[in-house]
Amino acid sequence: MSVAKLPSPAPKTAALLSAVVVVASLGYFVDIYDLVLFSIVRVESLKGIGIADSAITEQGQYLLSMQMGGMLLGGILWGILGDKRGRLSVLFGSILMYSLANIANGFVLTIDQYAWLRLIAGVGLAGELGAGITLVAESLPKEKRGYGTMIVASVGVSGAMVAYGVGQYFGWRNAYFIGGGLGLALLALRAGVFESGMFEQAKREGVERGNFVGLFTNGPRLAKYIRCLFLGVPFWFLVGILITMAPEFGKEFGVQGAVTGGLSIFWCYFGLTLGDFTSGALSQLFKSRNRTLQLFIAACALMVGVYLYGLHGASTTVFYLVCFLIGYAGGFWALFVTVSAEQFGTNLRSTVATTAPNFARGAIVLINPAFSALKPSLGITGAATVIGAVTLLLAFYSASTLPESYGKELDYVEE
């Protein structure tokens, strides 16, 4: 694997609280709002279009699969476009797509309409974070990149808590309208955001950009890419298994009181907001992305153990506290995307930063069947223990073997 430094002039850098950071943060806020909103209003919305109680779980899984399929397709589409057409076009194009899909979701009358709109929303949702993180990373001075992505993540994931409140008090249709309106309002800030100087330089030099296949034709590059993917998979074990199935785990543990999925998601994402802030700050303080990732992955392992083996007979208050701590320990999501962006050259950076989080999210399509297959013989707790151990060990290995990227110069291209 070879790299080439881009020729001078050096790219311009932006201030920490510049328009690009603000827009990327607010875009991720609306992105997370929409991503989590469906899980929050799933039951109410399906009942609202006439789905029988007995079919809600099955139809909900169908809609989630459509959304995830859209995100996997969108991850590749937006990633390649981000390197070929520019980070800015992807940032606002993805916001426009999922905002319009959000509004349309508020009008659905049938399950087929709902499914296709979740697919379209998934395609849109796939692009914002990768484009935003890439643009911020390339626009800020290297010493401030971690702070910039920390702000993006902390503002962004708080959208989940807002989605919970809006979904609870405004009804599911209005919740979709509000989310779409927020996204469209955000497009008004487009005039204050400028394209990455590194991308513009690569474009002027005529460098081949957005070659997705190129990630798989070079052994060392592919190995690095796979390790980036492994970093993000544990988060979707935490959210997709432990938090999404919190009511089932609550019953298994004999928790004193009814555990709800909505409150479990709320407290997890509240913890995630603070965790993303902390991991970003520590990566700057330690001057090491890798050491910070190792610390948070180890904290995840500890909290998974507490969740699976320390909550028997606990109160709902203690249960939700552990959900919060799981979210806090898992608060290295944006750091994972930042590291992925920093590992690759300008001509592949958007492709990696956009596909990596969406492929990591897509790992849930493997995690869920594995969990179901292990559950009959190991039980719900044993199955979660095995999957958690595998995903966390792979993530820790990746954090220990990837090249350190703190303070790395990003004005180079992959050859």
XYZ file of C-alpha atoms in Angstrom:
415
model
C 0.000 0.000 0.000
C 1.451 3.372 -1.006
C 0.408 6.929 -0.359
C 1.301 10.235 -1.942
C 1.244 13.617 -0.265
C -0.888 16.231 -1.979
C 1.146 19.121 -3.379
C 1.012 22.608 -1.888
C -0.796 24.871 -1.257
C -1.878 23.471 2.079
C -5.638 23.292 2.658
C -7.282 26.086 4.603
C -8.423 25.282 8.126
C -11.550 26.425 9.936
C -12.239 27.503 13.508
C -13.499 24.937 16.021
C -17.000 26.442 16.144
C -17.176 27.255 12.451
C -20.238 26.764 10.256
C -19.020 23.353 9.099
C -18.911 22.017 12.681
C -22.300 23.543 13.526
C -23.995 22.158 10.414
C -22.417 18.702 10.773
C -23.532 18.629 14.433
C -27.110 19.665 13.699
C -27.269 17.317 10.716
C -26.225 14.404 12.900
C -28.793 15.539 15.501
C -31.606 15.204 12.954
C -30.040 11.979 11.631
C -30.136 10.330 15.071
C -33.593 11.770 15.742
C -34.953 9.959 12.694
C -32.930 6.787 13.221
C -34.217 6.347 16.794
C -37.702 7.766 16.229
C -38.867 4.712 14.315
C -37.958 2.416 17.221
C -39.804 4.725 19.617
C -43.030 5.063 17.595
C -42.929 1.616 15.979
C -45.824 0.106 17.933
C -48.010 3.215 17.923
C -47.485 3.863 14.214
C -48.188 0.273 13.182
C -51.372 0.262 15.212
C -52.214 3.603 13.625
C -52.223 2.098 10.121
C -54.321 -0.872 11.216
C -51.751 -3.600 11.901
C -53.054 -6.201 14.345
C -51.276 -6.620 17.683
C -50.228 -10.158 16.760
C -48.388 -8.910 13.655
C -46.647 -5.851 15.110
C -43.371 -7.605 15.962
C -43.105 -9.264 12.554
C -44.016 -6.127 10.612
C -41.713 -4.017 12.776
C -38.800 -6.322 11.947
C -39.718 -6.075 8.270
C -39.601 -2.268 8.396
C -36.298 -2.313 10.282
C -34.861 -4.646 7.659
C -35.956 -2.271 4.895
C -34.380 0.670 6.724
C -31.159 -1.259 7.290
C -31.065 -2.337 3.648
C -31.365 1.301 2.668
C -28.502 2.244 4.986
C -26.222 -0.426 3.557
C -26.952 0.735 0.007
C -26.702 4.372 1.012
C -23.377 3.824 2.759
C -21.767 2.736 -0.503
C -23.610 5.296 -2.642
C -22.911 8.365 -0.491
C -19.377 7.259 0.349
C -18.374 7.037 -3.309
C -20.192 10.283 -4.147
C -18.438 12.017 -1.265
C -15.061 11.253 -2.815
C -16.153 11.855 -6.407
C -18.474 14.872 -6.089
C -17.502 16.358 -2.733
C -18.274 16.101 0.970
C -20.608 19.093 0.942
C -22.942 17.731 -1.739
C -23.328 14.483 0.205
C -23.866 16.247 3.529
C -26.786 18.299 2.233
C -28.057 15.701 -0.241
C -28.443 13.115 2.496
C -30.138 15.623 4.826
C -32.598 16.547 2.076
C -33.413 12.905 1.308
C -34.092 11.745 4.840
C -35.979 14.952 5.698
C -38.407 14.482 2.795
C -38.740 10.778 3.653
C -39.479 11.751 7.260
C -42.307 14.046 6.207
C -43.698 11.395 3.873
C -43.582 8.854 6.733
C -46.128 11.004 8.548
C -48.666 10.380 5.762
C -48.364 6.585 5.396
C -51.551 4.520 5.316
C -50.269 1.038 4.427
C -47.391 -1.192 5.470
C -45.962 -1.178 1.928
C -45.849 2.623 1.848
C -44.168 2.600 5.249
C -41.605 0.008 4.155
C -40.515 1.794 0.981
C -40.254 5.110 2.801
C -38.117 3.510 5.526
C -35.871 2.193 2.732
C -35.548 5.694 1.254
C -35.000 7.195 4.704
C -32.306 4.584 5.342
C -30.476 5.566 2.157
C -30.562 9.197 3.260
C -29.531 8.478 6.839
C -26.469 6.570 5.638
C -24.660 9.618 4.290
C -24.753 12.399 6.868
C -22.358 11.208 9.562
C -19.562 10.045 7.269
C -19.705 13.190 5.136
C -19.915 15.424 8.207
C -17.001 13.788 10.026
C -14.859 13.795 6.865
C -15.584 17.470 6.214
C -14.854 18.431 9.830
C -11.656 16.346 9.943
C -10.341 17.918 6.732
C -11.391 21.457 7.660
C -10.012 21.735 11.210
C -6.355 21.942 12.244
C -5.001 18.479 13.068
C -4.663 19.374 16.767
C -8.388 20.217 16.999
C -9.938 17.424 14.938
C -10.861 15.389 18.011
C -12.640 18.353 19.579
C -14.576 18.988 16.386
C -15.831 15.439 16.056
C -16.553 15.420 19.820
C -18.921 18.360 19.311
C -20.563 16.695 16.301
C -21.178 13.492 18.237
C -22.334 15.068 21.496
C -24.850 17.348 19.792
C -25.902 14.631 17.370
C -26.739 11.769 19.683
C -28.827 14.065 21.889
C -31.326 13.877 19.028
C -32.378 10.497 20.416
C -33.595 12.083 23.656
C -35.514 14.735 21.751
C -37.053 12.019 19.565
C -38.254 10.233 22.706
C -39.926 13.384 24.048
C -41.498 14.340 20.720
C -42.698 10.790 20.081
C -44.258 10.561 23.545
C -46.092 13.885 23.519
C -46.867 14.858 19.924
C -48.008 11.606 18.333
C -46.161 9.552 15.748
C -47.279 11.411 12.622
C -46.398 14.823 14.058
C -43.074 13.417 15.279
C -42.154 12.531 11.692
C -43.297 15.952 10.433
C -41.192 17.709 13.067
C -38.103 15.683 12.171
C -38.502 16.430 8.479
C -39.063 20.115 9.176
C -35.916 20.316 11.284
C -33.873 18.811 8.457
C -35.278 21.161 5.816
C -34.632 24.149 8.082
C -31.025 23.014 8.396
C -30.544 23.312 4.636
C -30.828 27.090 5.030
C -27.341 27.063 6.602
C -25.778 25.695 3.432
C -24.507 29.105 2.308
C -22.105 29.367 5.260
C -20.348 26.013 4.665
C -17.453 25.536 2.256
C -16.028 22.431 0.629
C -12.945 20.717 2.023
C -9.720 22.246 0.718
C -8.094 18.803 0.639
C -10.847 17.459 -1.600
C -10.619 20.477 -3.911
C -6.842 19.997 -4.191
C -7.226 16.293 -5.036
C -9.847 17.200 -7.605
C -7.578 19.773 -9.253
C -4.765 17.227 -9.395
C -7.002 14.748 -11.228
C -6.496 12.000 -8.618
C -8.743 8.935 -8.969
C -11.347 9.257 -6.220
C -14.049 7.064 -4.679
C -12.752 3.718 -5.937
C -14.671 1.492 -3.529
C -13.284 -1.674 -5.119
C -9.797 -0.353 -4.379
C -10.398 -1.081 -0.697
C -10.463 -4.800 -1.504
C -7.659 -5.109 -4.045
C -4.818 -4.205 -1.687
C -4.132 -6.612 1.206
C -2.829 -4.178 3.856
C -5.505 -1.619 2.959
C -8.255 -4.243 3.247
C -6.913 -5.471 6.591
C -6.969 -1.917 7.921
C -10.504 -1.373 6.637
C -11.775 -4.577 8.289
C -10.226 -3.530 11.601
C -12.043 -0.205 11.316
C -15.309 -2.099 10.866
C -14.604 -4.253 13.935
C -14.303 -1.097 16.039
C -17.932 -0.161 15.409
C -19.639 -3.549 15.710
C -19.830 -3.704 19.566
C -22.005 -0.610 19.710
C -24.673 -2.333 17.654
C -24.494 -5.364 19.911
C -25.120 -3.026 22.857
C -27.990 -1.179 21.200
C -29.387 -3.921 18.951
C -29.417 -6.689 21.560
C -29.071 -5.401 25.126
C -31.045 -2.161 24.810
C -33.563 -3.026 22.092
C -34.448 -6.239 23.958
C -34.370 -4.577 27.380
C -37.982 -5.601 28.189
C -37.111 -9.273 27.565
C -33.924 -9.038 29.634
C -35.857 -7.269 32.387
C -38.254 -10.209 32.620
C -35.382 -12.701 32.533
C -33.648 -10.900 35.414
C -36.818 -10.532 37.457
C -36.515 -6.749 37.530
C -39.009 -5.233 39.965
C -41.295 -3.338 37.618
C -41.961 -3.154 33.896
C -38.965 -2.227 31.712
C -39.857 -0.249 28.571
C -37.884 -0.094 25.357
C -38.407 3.659 24.985
C -36.920 4.542 28.369
C -34.064 2.086 27.870
C -33.192 3.801 24.584
C -33.524 7.243 26.184
C -31.113 6.460 29.026
C -28.671 4.628 26.769
C -28.442 7.551 24.367
C -28.195 10.025 27.238
C -25.130 8.080 28.357
C -23.877 7.950 24.780
C -24.056 11.745 24.519
C -21.779 12.145 27.538
C -19.592 9.225 26.502
C -18.920 10.649 23.040
C -17.979 13.966 24.636
C -15.629 12.211 27.064
C -13.971 9.944 24.504
C -13.327 12.853 22.164
C -11.827 14.935 24.963
C -9.683 12.060 26.267
C -8.339 11.288 22.804
C -7.062 14.871 22.755
C -5.776 14.774 26.328
C -3.991 11.437 25.855
C -2.903 12.450 22.345
C -3.967 8.944 21.356
C -7.094 7.666 19.646
C -6.073 4.034 20.243
C -5.566 4.262 24.010
C -8.931 5.985 24.358
C -10.655 3.300 22.294
C -9.047 0.559 24.409
C -10.253 2.246 27.594
C -13.848 2.544 26.386
C -13.980 -0.983 24.962
C -12.757 -2.332 28.322
C -15.453 -0.244 30.046
C -18.029 -1.780 27.680
C -16.920 -5.279 28.692
C -17.325 -4.349 32.370
C -20.807 -2.892 31.874
C -21.963 -5.836 29.755
C -20.965 -8.093 32.639
C -22.895 -5.926 35.110
C -25.950 -5.891 32.838
C -26.010 -9.640 32.230
C -25.012 -10.875 35.694
C -25.645 -8.065 38.173
C -29.274 -7.043 37.668
C -31.197 -10.042 38.981
C -34.025 -8.766 41.176
C -32.950 -5.132 40.659
C -35.340 -2.182 40.558
C -36.192 -0.431 37.290
C -34.199 2.568 38.526
C -31.036 0.472 38.782
C -31.787 -1.169 35.434
C -32.052 2.196 33.666
C -28.904 3.392 35.432
C -27.023 0.463 33.909
C -28.552 1.295 30.488
C -27.144 4.810 30.935
C -23.699 3.428 31.861
C -23.740 1.059 28.880
C -24.411 4.054 26.643
C -21.609 6.003 28.323
C -19.124 3.140 27.894
C -20.234 2.728 24.276
C -19.662 6.421 23.636
C -16.815 5.932 21.201
C -18.995 5.792 18.077
C -17.907 9.145 16.642
C -14.305 8.423 17.657
C -14.526 5.189 15.655
C -15.753 7.119 12.580
C -13.020 9.724 13.112
C -10.329 7.044 13.304
C -11.717 5.415 10.154
C -11.502 8.742 8.314
C -7.968 9.398 9.558
C -6.675 5.994 8.414
C -7.162 6.643 4.685
C -6.150 9.180 2.048
C -8.281 12.026 0.735
C -9.372 10.095 -2.365
C -10.893 7.257 -0.259
C -11.615 9.062 3.013
C -15.326 9.751 2.476
C -15.874 6.251 1.104
C -14.403 4.704 4.258
C -15.925 7.148 6.757
C -19.388 6.575 5.251
C -19.328 2.842 4.561
C -17.628 1.871 7.846
C -20.412 3.018 10.227
C -23.130 1.665 7.943
C -21.443 -1.722 7.532
C -20.918 -1.800 11.313
C -24.624 -1.072 11.759
C -25.356 -3.742 9.190
C -23.559 -6.291 11.359
C -26.825 -6.515 13.285
C -28.152 -8.718 10.452
C -25.500 -11.263 11.495
C -25.695 -10.596 15.239
C -29.451 -11.146 15.486
C -29.499 -14.593 13.792
C -26.445 -15.646 15.825
C -28.205 -14.570 18.998
C -31.346 -16.489 18.008
C -29.309 -19.592 17.153
C -27.429 -19.580 20.471
C -30.419 -18.768 22.669
C -32.068 -22.236 22.733
C -28.934 -23.909 24.115
C -27.345 -21.089 26.124
C -30.348 -19.034 27.135
C -30.780 -15.314 26.563
C -27.966 -14.412 28.964
C -25.471 -16.972 27.676
C -26.129 -16.077 24.040
C -25.570 -12.376 24.760
C -22.377 -13.215 26.679
C -20.850 -15.113 23.748
C -21.715 -12.469 21.160
C -20.575 -9.655 23.434
C -17.249 -11.356 24.117
C -16.543 -11.958 20.414
C -17.435 -8.446 19.258
C -15.569 -6.706 22.088
C -12.429 -8.824 21.678
C -12.321 -8.077 17.944
C -12.770 -4.384 18.662
C -10.009 -4.366 21.291
C -7.670 -6.178 18.907
C -8.405 -3.590 16.215
C -7.821 -0.658 18.566
C -4.504 -2.221 19.582
C -3.185 -2.851 16.061
C -4.402 0.077 13.939
C -1.817 2.813 13.350
C -2.196 5.721 15.775
C -3.910 8.595 13.941
C -3.900 11.440 16.467
C -2.317 14.532 14.906
C -1.851 12.764 11.591
C -1.539 14.916 8.483
C -4.483 14.130 6.189
C -3.378 15.862 2.976
C -2.338 12.706 1.126
C -3.925 10.238 -1.277
C -3.980 6.454 -1.615
C -2.194 5.117 -4.689
